């Protein structure tokens, strides 16, 4: 494999004076590509027609992808950390694009299992590796503003659907009169496009030299660092999962995603159930509005967390989120404006929760293995991806069977979301600095000036 | 941390480990451009759906 040494971390070290603003486009290129997964629904109806199968059979493709995203991020997190972003991006791009090609083959020969294998399984691995590949690198380039950096990249995942959704519709119209006959060339086109984009990202990305820091920036003094729970030590991924902080953040992410995905997955029918005079076009407008809120929230809230701190911003996402869900249940159906405002803010919190979590991890566990720790934490996303839609859909069905209609279909499920967010709020409240005994000690850090920076009293209280 | 890394000066032999800056910068600018065009396209297409929501 010597021929592939140009992909090694050592070969992608930036030269002195390299502008760190050349890194975000590499991260964005990958996240905008893999963000296509959120536009998969565009292909649902054509795939149902092509395979003459149920919607459930086709929905499994998306479920496999999301499940593989969490699993592969957890399994390959340490590998990504060790091999660097370039190799990870190349592997992610290959998996993601091959997923489209194998999926196209499955559609061409009408073998659904090939689509499960390609777009679902292989593509899902590409999603997981691609999602975490730039995170650690960005945090190292932006130690002064990690929330802004990861918000910028993860905003791409939300923006990916914004581009892929209209693009996929145009491709389906372009290649055949019947969308079901246009899936194969559309998949191949998207696969080729995303391959080029991810490779451009891979060959643009650079890692900073060991010990690099922005000109004129100094790590915050001990007191300032302690106030915002920012550690200067590093915890390995293997150690991180042994800490209560990891599992508290896992709960926080799970609750935040469960609540948001419950609305996101059911957006169009929910809007029409709340307001019966909304037609399909207006419902599509609502979905578009939520996509914009989801994308914008990732950048805006994550950047804000650099100023106000990670713990307070999650108190806002979860606390204000619970209040907004309560408003939705009680007065949401009385006014379209209130309904829109509330759901837009909830979805911006949903996006913000995704984008801020890497910076929160960096604060608590240090930057050394933040990518690998982030990968393990993303299993919360996979679980929430199942729990959120299940709560909303199953309860809406049962309420419908009980004779309820309109916004009453969602009263119970949205009330449960208030409780879910309250659980997340409490979990976030319990987060304290990590006990220094979990931190690894490097030889270079053994001089007296580099003693552990975490507040001992608070750290002891957390262990 | 090396003094060179902090000051931005070149370390002897470091060119063996570093790729030339010029090889990445144009690619990065090209990517910024492609991303801006892509996002503008997505925002325009998705944004054009939103007015229908307020016409009801």
CSV table of C-alpha atoms in Angstrom, one decimal, chain A:
chain,number,residue,atom,x,y,z
A,1,UNK,CA,0.0,0.0,0.0
A,2,UNK,CA,3.1,2.3,-0.3
A,3,UNK,CA,1.5,3.8,-3.4
A,4,UNK,CA,-1.2,5.2,-1.2
A,5,UNK,CA,1.1,6.9,1.2
A,6,UNK,CA,0.1,10.3,-0.2
A,7,UNK,CA,-3.1,9.8,1.7
A,8,UNK,CA,-1.3,9.6,5.1
A,9,UNK,CA,-1.7,12.1,7.8
A,10,UNK,CA,2.0,13.0,7.6
A,11,UNK,CA,1.7,13.9,4.0
A,12,UNK,CA,-1.1,16.4,4.6
A,13,UNK,CA,0.6,18.6,7.2
A,14,UNK,CA,0.1,22.2,6.3
A,15,UNK,CA,3.2,24.3,5.6
A,16,UNK,CA,3.9,27.2,8.0
A,17,UNK,CA,1.7,30.2,7.3
A,18,UNK,CA,-1.1,28.2,5.7
A,19,UNK,CA,-4.4,29.9,6.0
A,20,UNK,CA,-6.9,28.0,8.2
A,21,UNK,CA,-9.8,29.4,6.1
A,22,UNK,CA,-8.8,27.0,3.3
A,23,UNK,CA,-9.9,24.1,5.5
A,24,UNK,CA,-13.7,24.7,5.9
A,25,UNK,CA,-14.4,24.3,2.2
A,26,UNK,CA,-12.8,20.8,2.3
A,27,UNK,CA,-15.1,19.9,5.2
A,28,UNK,CA,-18.1,21.4,3.6
A,29,UNK,CA,-17.5,19.6,0.3
A,30,UNK,CA,-17.7,16.3,2.2
A,31,UNK,CA,-20.7,17.2,4.4
A,32,UNK,CA,-22.7,18.7,1.5
A,33,UNK,CA,-22.2,15.5,-0.4
A,34,UNK,CA,-23.2,13.1,2.3
A,35,UNK,CA,-26.1,15.4,3.4
A,36,UNK,CA,-27.9,14.0,0.3
A,37,UNK,CA,-29.2,11.3,2.7
A,38,UNK,CA,-31.8,13.8,4.0
A,39,UNK,CA,-33.1,14.2,0.4
A,40,UNK,CA,-33.6,10.4,0.0
A,41,UNK,CA,-37.4,10.9,0.3
A,42,UNK,CA,-37.3,12.3,-3.3
A,43,UNK,CA,-36.6,8.8,-4.6
A,44,UNK,CA,-39.1,7.0,-2.4
A,45,UNK,CA,-42.2,7.1,-4.7
A,46,UNK,CA,-40.2,6.3,-7.9
A,47,UNK,CA,-38.5,3.4,-6.0
A,48,UNK,CA,-41.9,2.1,-4.8
A,49,UNK,CA,-43.1,2.1,-8.4
A,50,UNK,CA,-40.0,0.6,-9.8
A,51,UNK,CA,-40.0,-2.3,-7.4
A,52,UNK,CA,-43.7,-2.5,-7.1
A,53,UNK,CA,-43.2,-2.8,-3.3
A,54,UNK,CA,-44.5,-1.2,-0.1
A,55,UNK,CA,-43.3,2.1,1.2
A,56,UNK,CA,-42.0,0.3,4.3
A,57,UNK,CA,-39.6,-1.9,2.1
A,58,UNK,CA,-38.2,1.3,0.5
A,59,UNK,CA,-38.0,3.2,3.8
A,60,UNK,CA,-35.7,0.4,5.1
A,61,UNK,CA,-33.0,1.7,2.7
A,62,UNK,CA,-32.9,5.0,4.6
A,63,UNK,CA,-33.0,3.3,8.0
A,64,UNK,CA,-30.0,1.0,7.1
A,65,UNK,CA,-28.0,4.1,6.0
A,66,UNK,CA,-28.7,6.0,9.3
A,67,UNK,CA,-28.0,2.9,11.4
A,68,UNK,CA,-24.7,2.3,9.5
A,69,UNK,CA,-23.8,6.0,9.9
A,70,UNK,CA,-23.9,5.7,13.7
A,71,UNK,CA,-22.2,2.3,13.8
A,72,UNK,CA,-19.4,3.1,11.4
A,73,UNK,CA,-18.7,6.4,13.1
A,74,UNK,CA,-18.3,4.5,16.3
A,75,UNK,CA,-16.3,1.6,14.9
A,76,UNK,CA,-14.0,3.6,12.6
A,77,UNK,CA,-13.6,6.7,14.8
A,78,UNK,CA,-10.2,5.7,16.1
A,79,UNK,CA,-9.1,4.7,12.7
A,80,UNK,CA,-10.1,8.1,11.3
A,81,UNK,CA,-8.2,9.8,14.1
A,82,UNK,CA,-5.1,7.8,13.5
A,83,UNK,CA,-5.0,8.0,9.7
A,84,UNK,CA,-6.0,11.6,9.3
A,85,UNK,CA,-8.8,13.4,7.4
A,86,UNK,CA,-7.5,12.9,3.9
A,87,UNK,CA,-7.5,9.1,3.9
A,88,UNK,CA,-10.8,9.1,5.8
A,89,UNK,CA,-12.4,11.5,3.2
A,90,UNK,CA,-11.2,9.3,0.3
A,91,UNK,CA,-12.6,6.2,1.9
A,92,UNK,CA,-15.9,8.0,2.7
A,93,UNK,CA,-16.1,9.3,-0.9
A,94,UNK,CA,-15.4,5.8,-2.3
A,95,UNK,CA,-18.0,4.2,-0.1
A,96,UNK,CA,-20.7,6.9,-0.6
A,97,UNK,CA,-20.2,6.9,-4.4
A,98,UNK,CA,-20.0,3.1,-4.7
A,99,UNK,CA,-23.2,3.0,-2.7
A,100,UNK,CA,-24.9,5.0,-5.5
A,101,UNK,CA,-23.4,2.8,-8.2
A,102,UNK,CA,-24.4,-0.5,-6.5
A,103,UNK,CA,-27.8,1.0,-5.8
A,104,UNK,CA,-28.2,1.9,-9.4
A,105,UNK,CA,-27.3,-1.7,-10.4
A,106,UNK,CA,-29.9,-3.0,-8.0
A,107,UNK,CA,-32.5,-0.7,-9.5
A,108,UNK,CA,-31.5,-1.7,-13.0
A,109,UNK,CA,-31.8,-5.5,-12.4
A,110,UNK,CA,-34.7,-4.9,-10.0
A,111,UNK,CA,-33.0,-6.5,-7.0
A,112,UNK,CA,-33.9,-4.5,-3.9
A,113,UNK,CA,-31.4,-6.2,-1.7
A,114,UNK,CA,-28.6,-4.7,-3.9
A,115,UNK,CA,-30.0,-1.3,-3.1
A,116,UNK,CA,-30.0,-2.2,0.6
A,117,UNK,CA,-26.4,-3.3,0.3
A,118,UNK,CA,-25.2,-0.4,-1.8
A,119,UNK,CA,-27.0,2.8,-0.8
A,120,UNK,CA,-27.9,1.5,2.6
A,121,UNK,CA,-25.0,-0.5,4.0
A,122,UNK,CA,-21.9,0.7,2.0
A,123,UNK,CA,-23.3,4.2,1.6
A,124,UNK,CA,-24.0,4.3,5.3
A,125,UNK,CA,-20.4,3.5,6.1
A,126,UNK,CA,-19.4,6.4,3.9
A,127,UNK,CA,-21.8,8.6,5.8
A,128,UNK,CA,-20.3,7.7,9.2
A,129,UNK,CA,-16.7,8.1,8.1
A,130,UNK,CA,-17.4,11.2,6.1
A,131,UNK,CA,-19.4,12.8,8.9
A,132,UNK,CA,-16.6,12.6,11.5
A,133,UNK,CA,-13.6,12.9,9.1
A,134,UNK,CA,-13.2,16.7,9.2
A,135,UNK,CA,-14.4,17.4,12.8
A,136,UNK,CA,-11.2,16.8,14.7
A,137,UNK,CA,-9.1,18.6,12.1
A,138,UNK,CA,-11.3,21.7,12.2
A,139,UNK,CA,-11.2,21.8,16.0
A,140,UNK,CA,-7.4,21.7,15.8
A,141,UNK,CA,-7.3,24.5,13.3
A,142,UNK,CA,-9.9,26.6,15.3
A,143,UNK,CA,-9.0,26.0,19.0
A,144,UNK,CA,-10.3,29.6,19.6
A,145,UNK,CA,-13.6,29.1,17.9
A,146,UNK,CA,-14.4,25.3,17.7
A,147,UNK,CA,-18.1,25.9,17.7
A,148,UNK,CA,-17.9,28.2,14.6
A,149,UNK,CA,-15.7,25.7,12.8
A,150,UNK,CA,-17.8,22.6,13.4
A,151,UNK,CA,-21.0,24.6,12.9
A,152,UNK,CA,-19.7,25.6,9.5
A,153,UNK,CA,-18.9,22.0,8.5
A,154,UNK,CA,-22.0,20.3,10.0
A,155,UNK,CA,-24.2,23.0,8.5
A,156,UNK,CA,-23.1,21.3,5.2
A,157,UNK,CA,-24.9,18.2,6.2
A,158,UNK,CA,-28.1,20.2,6.5
A,159,UNK,CA,-27.4,22.1,3.4
A,160,UNK,CA,-26.7,18.9,1.4
A,161,UNK,CA,-30.4,18.1,1.3
A,162,UNK,CA,-31.2,21.6,0.3
A,163,UNK,CA,-29.1,21.1,-2.8
A,164,UNK,CA,-29.8,17.4,-3.4
A,165,UNK,CA,-33.6,17.6,-3.2
A,166,UNK,CA,-34.2,20.0,-6.1
A,167,UNK,CA,-31.3,18.6,-8.0
A,168,UNK,CA,-32.6,15.0,-7.7
A,169,UNK,CA,-36.1,16.2,-8.9
A,170,UNK,CA,-34.5,17.9,-11.9
A,171,UNK,CA,-32.5,14.8,-12.8
A,172,UNK,CA,-35.5,12.5,-12.5
A,173,UNK,CA,-37.4,14.9,-14.9
A,174,UNK,CA,-34.4,15.2,-17.2
A,175,UNK,CA,-33.6,11.5,-17.8
A,176,UNK,CA,-37.1,10.0,-18.4
A,177,UNK,CA,-40.7,10.9,-18.7
A,178,UNK,CA,-41.5,8.5,-15.8
A,179,UNK,CA,-39.4,9.1,-12.6
A,180,UNK,CA,-39.2,5.4,-12.0
A,181,UNK,CA,-37.2,5.0,-15.2
A,182,UNK,CA,-34.8,7.8,-14.4
A,183,UNK,CA,-33.5,6.4,-11.1
A,184,UNK,CA,-30.5,4.6,-12.5
A,185,UNK,CA,-29.0,7.5,-14.4
A,186,UNK,CA,-29.9,9.9,-11.6
A,187,UNK,CA,-28.1,7.6,-9.0
A,188,UNK,CA,-25.1,7.4,-11.3
A,189,UNK,CA,-24.9,11.1,-11.9
A,190,UNK,CA,-25.2,11.8,-8.1
A,191,UNK,CA,-22.5,9.2,-7.4
A,192,UNK,CA,-20.1,10.7,-9.9
A,193,UNK,CA,-20.8,14.3,-8.6
A,194,UNK,CA,-20.3,13.3,-5.0
A,195,UNK,CA,-17.1,11.4,-5.8
A,196,UNK,CA,-15.6,14.5,-7.5
A,197,UNK,CA,-16.7,16.7,-4.5
A,198,UNK,CA,-15.3,14.4,-1.8
A,199,UNK,CA,-12.0,14.0,-3.7
A,200,UNK,CA,-11.7,17.8,-4.0
A,201,UNK,CA,-12.3,18.0,-0.3
A,202,UNK,CA,-9.8,15.2,0.4
A,203,UNK,CA,-7.0,16.8,-1.5
A,204,UNK,CA,-7.7,20.3,-0.1
A,205,UNK,CA,-7.7,19.3,3.5
A,206,UNK,CA,-4.6,19.9,5.6
A,207,UNK,CA,-3.8,19.1,9.2
A,208,UNK,CA,-1.9,21.7,11.3
A,209,UNK,CA,1.5,20.9,12.6
A,210,UNK,CA,1.7,19.5,16.1
A,211,UNK,CA,1.3,22.3,18.6
A,212,UNK,CA,0.2,24.9,16.0
A,213,UNK,CA,-2.0,27.7,17.3
A,214,UNK,CA,-3.6,30.8,15.8
A,215,UNK,CA,-1.3,33.8,15.7
A,216,UNK,CA,-1.7,35.9,18.9
A,217,UNK,CA,-4.1,33.4,20.5
A,218,UNK,CA,-3.3,31.8,23.9
A,219,UNK,CA,-5.3,29.1,25.5
A,220,UNK,CA,-7.6,30.6,28.2
A,221,UNK,CA,-6.2,30.9,31.7
A,222,UNK,CA,-7.1,28.2,34.2
A,223,UNK,CA,-9.9,30.3,35.8
A,224,UNK,CA,-11.5,31.2,32.5
A,225,UNK,CA,-11.2,27.6,31.3
A,226,UNK,CA,-12.7,26.2,34.4
A,227,UNK,CA,-15.7,28.6,34.2
A,228,UNK,CA,-16.6,27.2,30.8
A,229,UNK,CA,-15.6,23.6,31.6
A,230,UNK,CA,-12.8,23.7,29.1
A,231,UNK,CA,-10.0,21.2,29.9
A,232,UNK,CA,-6.4,21.4,28.7
A,233,UNK,CA,-5.9,17.7,29.3
A,234,UNK,CA,-6.8,14.9,26.8
A,235,UNK,CA,-8.9,11.8,27.4
A,236,UNK,CA,-8.7,8.9,25.0
A,237,UNK,CA,-11.8,7.6,23.3
A,238,UNK,CA,-11.4,4.3,25.2
A,239,UNK,CA,-11.4,6.2,28.5
A,240,UNK,CA,-14.1,8.7,27.5
A,241,UNK,CA,-16.8,6.0,27.3
A,242,UNK,CA,-16.0,5.1,30.9
A,243,UNK,CA,-16.9,8.6,32.2
A,244,UNK,CA,-20.4,9.7,33.2
A,245,UNK,CA,-19.9,12.8,31.1
A,246,UNK,CA,-19.9,10.8,27.9
A,247,UNK,CA,-23.2,9.1,28.7
A,248,UNK,CA,-24.7,12.3,29.9
A,249,UNK,CA,-23.9,13.9,26.6
A,250,UNK,CA,-25.1,10.7,24.8
A,251,UNK,CA,-28.5,11.3,26.6
A,252,UNK,CA,-28.4,15.0,25.7
A,253,UNK,CA,-27.9,14.3,22.0
A,254,UNK,CA,-30.4,11.4,22.0
A,255,UNK,CA,-33.1,13.6,23.6
A,256,UNK,CA,-32.4,16.6,21.3
A,257,UNK,CA,-32.4,14.5,18.1
A,258,UNK,CA,-35.5,12.5,19.1
A,259,UNK,CA,-37.5,15.6,19.7
A,260,UNK,CA,-36.4,17.3,16.4
A,261,UNK,CA,-36.6,14.3,14.2
A,262,UNK,CA,-40.2,13.6,15.4
A,263,UNK,CA,-41.3,16.9,13.7
A,264,UNK,CA,-38.8,16.6,10.7
A,265,UNK,CA,-39.9,13.2,9.7
A,266,UNK,CA,-43.6,14.0,9.8
A,267,UNK,CA,-43.4,17.7,8.7
A,268,UNK,CA,-45.7,17.8,5.7
A,269,UNK,CA,-48.6,15.6,7.0
A,270,UNK,CA,-48.3,17.3,10.5
A,271,UNK,CA,-48.7,20.8,8.9
A,272,UNK,CA,-51.8,19.6,7.0
A,273,UNK,CA,-53.3,18.0,10.1
A,274,UNK,CA,-52.8,21.2,12.1
A,275,UNK,CA,-54.2,23.4,9.3
A,276,UNK,CA,-56.5,21.5,7.0
A,277,UNK,CA,-56.6,24.3,4.4
A,278,UNK,CA,-52.9,23.8,3.6
A,279,UNK,CA,-52.4,22.2,0.2
A,280,UNK,CA,-49.5,20.0,-0.9
A,281,UNK,CA,-47.5,22.9,-2.3
A,282,UNK,CA,-47.8,24.8,1.0
A,283,UNK,CA,-46.8,21.7,2.9
A,284,UNK,CA,-43.7,21.4,0.7
A,285,UNK,CA,-43.0,25.1,1.6
A,286,UNK,CA,-43.2,24.2,5.2
A,287,UNK,CA,-40.6,21.3,4.7
A,288,UNK,CA,-38.3,23.8,2.9
A,289,UNK,CA,-38.6,26.3,5.7
A,290,UNK,CA,-37.7,23.7,8.3
A,291,UNK,CA,-34.7,22.6,6.1
A,292,UNK,CA,-33.5,26.3,6.1
A,293,UNK,CA,-34.0,26.5,9.9
A,294,UNK,CA,-32.1,23.2,10.5
A,295,UNK,CA,-29.2,24.4,8.3
A,296,UNK,CA,-29.0,27.9,9.7
A,297,UNK,CA,-29.3,26.7,13.3
A,298,UNK,CA,-26.2,24.6,12.9
A,299,UNK,CA,-24.0,27.5,12.2
A,300,UNK,CA,-25.7,30.3,14.2
A,301,UNK,CA,-26.2,28.4,17.5
A,302,UNK,CA,-22.9,26.5,17.4
A,303,UNK,CA,-21.0,29.8,16.8
A,304,UNK,CA,-22.9,31.4,19.6
A,305,UNK,CA,-21.8,28.6,21.9
A,306,UNK,CA,-18.2,29.8,21.6
A,307,UNK,CA,-19.3,33.0,23.4
A,308,UNK,CA,-21.8,31.7,25.9
A,309,UNK,CA,-20.4,28.3,26.6
A,310,UNK,CA,-21.6,24.8,25.7
A,311,UNK,CA,-23.6,23.9,28.8
A,312,UNK,CA,-25.7,27.1,28.7
A,313,UNK,CA,-26.5,26.7,25.0
A,314,UNK,CA,-27.7,23.1,25.5
A,315,UNK,CA,-29.9,24.4,28.4
A,316,UNK,CA,-31.4,26.7,25.8
A,317,UNK,CA,-31.9,24.0,23.2
A,318,UNK,CA,-33.5,21.6,25.7
A,319,UNK,CA,-35.2,24.0,28.1
A,320,UNK,CA,-36.6,26.5,25.6
A,321,UNK,CA,-37.2,23.5,23.3
A,322,UNK,CA,-39.5,21.9,25.9
A,323,UNK,CA,-41.3,25.1,26.4
A,324,UNK,CA,-41.8,25.5,22.7
A,325,UNK,CA,-43.1,22.0,22.4
A,326,UNK,CA,-45.6,22.8,25.1
A,327,UNK,CA,-46.7,26.0,23.2
A,328,UNK,CA,-47.1,23.8,20.1
A,329,UNK,CA,-49.4,21.4,22.0
A,330,UNK,CA,-51.5,24.1,23.7
A,331,UNK,CA,-51.8,26.9,21.1
A,332,UNK,CA,-50.0,25.7,18.0
A,333,UNK,CA,-53.2,24.9,16.1
A,334,UNK,CA,-54.7,28.4,16.8
A,335,UNK,CA,-52.4,30.3,14.5
A,336,UNK,CA,-50.3,29.4,11.5
A,337,UNK,CA,-47.8,32.1,12.4
A,338,UNK,CA,-47.3,30.7,15.9
A,339,UNK,CA,-47.0,27.2,14.5
A,340,UNK,CA,-44.4,28.3,12.0
A,341,UNK,CA,-42.3,30.3,14.5
A,342,UNK,CA,-42.3,27.6,17.1
A,343,UNK,CA,-41.4,24.8,14.7
A,344,UNK,CA,-38.7,26.9,13.0
A,345,UNK,CA,-37.0,27.6,16.3
A,346,UNK,CA,-37.3,24.0,17.4
A,347,UNK,CA,-35.6,22.8,14.2
A,348,UNK,CA,-32.9,25.4,14.6
A,349,UNK,CA,-32.2,23.9,18.1
A,350,UNK,CA,-32.2,20.4,16.5
A,351,UNK,CA,-29.5,21.5,14.0
A,352,UNK,CA,-27.6,23.4,16.7
A,353,UNK,CA,-27.5,20.4,18.9
A,354,UNK,CA,-25.8,18.4,16.2
A,355,UNK,CA,-23.3,21.1,15.4
A,356,UNK,CA,-22.3,22.1,19.0
A,357,UNK,CA,-21.7,18.5,20.3
A,358,UNK,CA,-18.1,18.2,18.9
A,359,UNK,CA,-17.1,21.4,20.6
A,360,UNK,CA,-18.7,20.3,23.8
A,361,UNK,CA,-16.7,17.0,23.6
A,362,UNK,CA,-13.5,19.0,22.9
A,363,UNK,CA,-14.1,21.1,26.0
A,364,UNK,CA,-14.6,18.1,28.2
A,365,UNK,CA,-12.2,15.5,26.7
A,366,UNK,CA,-9.6,17.6,24.9
A,367,UNK,CA,-8.9,17.8,21.2
A,368,UNK,CA,-6.6,14.8,20.8
A,369,UNK,CA,-9.2,12.1,20.1
A,370,UNK,CA,-12.3,14.2,19.8
A,371,UNK,CA,-13.1,12.7,16.4
A,372,UNK,CA,-13.1,9.2,17.8
A,373,UNK,CA,-15.2,10.2,20.8
A,374,UNK,CA,-17.6,12.0,18.5
A,375,UNK,CA,-18.0,8.9,16.4
A,376,UNK,CA,-18.9,6.8,19.5
A,377,UNK,CA,-21.4,9.5,20.6
A,378,UNK,CA,-23.2,9.4,17.2
A,379,UNK,CA,-24.7,6.0,18.1
A,380,UNK,CA,-27.2,8.3,20.0
A,381,UNK,CA,-28.3,9.6,16.6
A,382,UNK,CA,-29.0,6.1,15.3
A,383,UNK,CA,-31.1,5.3,18.3
A,384,UNK,CA,-32.9,8.6,18.1
A,385,UNK,CA,-33.5,8.0,14.4
A,386,UNK,CA,-35.6,5.0,15.4
A,387,UNK,CA,-37.2,6.4,18.5
A,388,UNK,CA,-38.3,9.8,17.3
A,389,UNK,CA,-40.4,8.7,14.2
A,390,UNK,CA,-41.6,5.7,16.2
A,391,UNK,CA,-43.1,7.9,18.9
A,392,UNK,CA,-44.7,10.3,16.6
A,393,UNK,CA,-46.0,7.8,13.9
A,394,UNK,CA,-47.1,5.1,16.3
A,395,UNK,CA,-49.0,7.5,18.6
A,396,UNK,CA,-50.5,9.4,15.7
A,397,UNK,CA,-51.8,6.0,14.3
A,398,UNK,CA,-53.2,5.0,17.7
A,399,UNK,CA,-54.9,8.4,18.2
A,400,UNK,CA,-56.4,8.1,14.7
A,401,UNK,CA,-57.7,4.7,15.6
A,402,UNK,CA,-59.2,6.2,18.7
A,403,UNK,CA,-61.2,8.6,16.5
A,404,UNK,CA,-59.1,11.7,17.0
A,405,UNK,CA,-58.2,14.0,14.1
A,406,UNK,CA,-56.3,17.2,13.2
A,407,UNK,CA,-53.8,18.5,15.7
A,408,UNK,CA,-55.3,16.2,18.4
A,409,UNK,CA,-53.4,13.4,16.6
A,410,UNK,CA,-50.2,14.8,17.9
A,411,UNK,CA,-51.1,16.0,21.4
A,412,UNK,CA,-49.8,12.9,23.1
A,413,UNK,CA,-46.6,12.5,21.1
A,414,UNK,CA,-45.7,16.2,21.4
A,415,UNK,CA,-46.4,16.1,25.1
A,416,UNK,CA,-44.0,13.1,25.3
A,417,UNK,CA,-41.4,15.2,23.5
A,418,UNK,CA,-41.7,17.8,26.3
A,419,UNK,CA,-40.8,15.0,28.7
A,420,UNK,CA,-37.9,13.8,26.5
A,421,UNK,CA,-36.4,17.3,26.4
A,422,UNK,CA,-36.8,17.7,30.1
A,423,UNK,CA,-34.8,14.4,30.6
A,424,UNK,CA,-32.1,15.9,28.3
A,425,UNK,CA,-32.1,19.2,30.2
A,426,UNK,CA,-31.5,17.3,33.5
A,427,UNK,CA,-28.7,15.3,31.9
A,428,UNK,CA,-27.0,18.4,30.7
A,429,UNK,CA,-27.4,20.0,34.1
A,430,UNK,CA,-25.5,17.1,35.6
A,431,UNK,CA,-22.5,17.5,33.3
A,432,UNK,CA,-19.3,18.5,35.3
A,433,UNK,CA,-15.6,18.6,34.3
A,434,UNK,CA,-14.1,15.2,33.7
A,435,UNK,CA,-12.0,13.8,36.5
A,436,UNK,CA,-8.3,14.3,35.7
A,437,UNK,CA,-7.6,10.6,36.4
A,438,UNK,CA,-9.2,9.9,33.0
A,439,UNK,CA,-6.7,12.1,31.2
A,440,UNK,CA,-3.7,10.7,29.5
A,441,UNK,CA,-0.4,12.2,30.4
A,442,UNK,CA,2.1,13.0,27.7
A,443,UNK,CA,5.8,13.1,28.4
A,444,UNK,CA,5.9,16.7,27.1
A,445,UNK,CA,3.2,17.7,29.6
A,446,UNK,CA,5.0,16.4,32.7
A,447,UNK,CA,6.7,19.6,33.5
A,448,UNK,CA,5.1,21.5,36.5
A,449,UNK,CA,3.7,24.2,34.3
A,450,UNK,CA,1.4,21.7,32.6
A,451,UNK,CA,-0.4,20.4,35.6
A,452,UNK,CA,-4.1,19.3,35.1
A,453,UNK,CA,-6.3,22.3,34.6
A,454,UNK,CA,-9.6,20.8,35.7
A,455,UNK,CA,-11.1,22.1,38.9
A,456,UNK,CA,-10.4,19.3,41.4
A,457,UNK,CA,-13.5,19.9,43.6
A,458,UNK,CA,-15.9,19.9,40.6
A,459,UNK,CA,-14.1,17.0,39.0
A,460,UNK,CA,-14.3,14.9,42.1
A,461,UNK,CA,-18.0,15.7,42.4
A,462,UNK,CA,-18.6,14.3,39.0
A,463,UNK,CA,-16.8,11.0,39.4
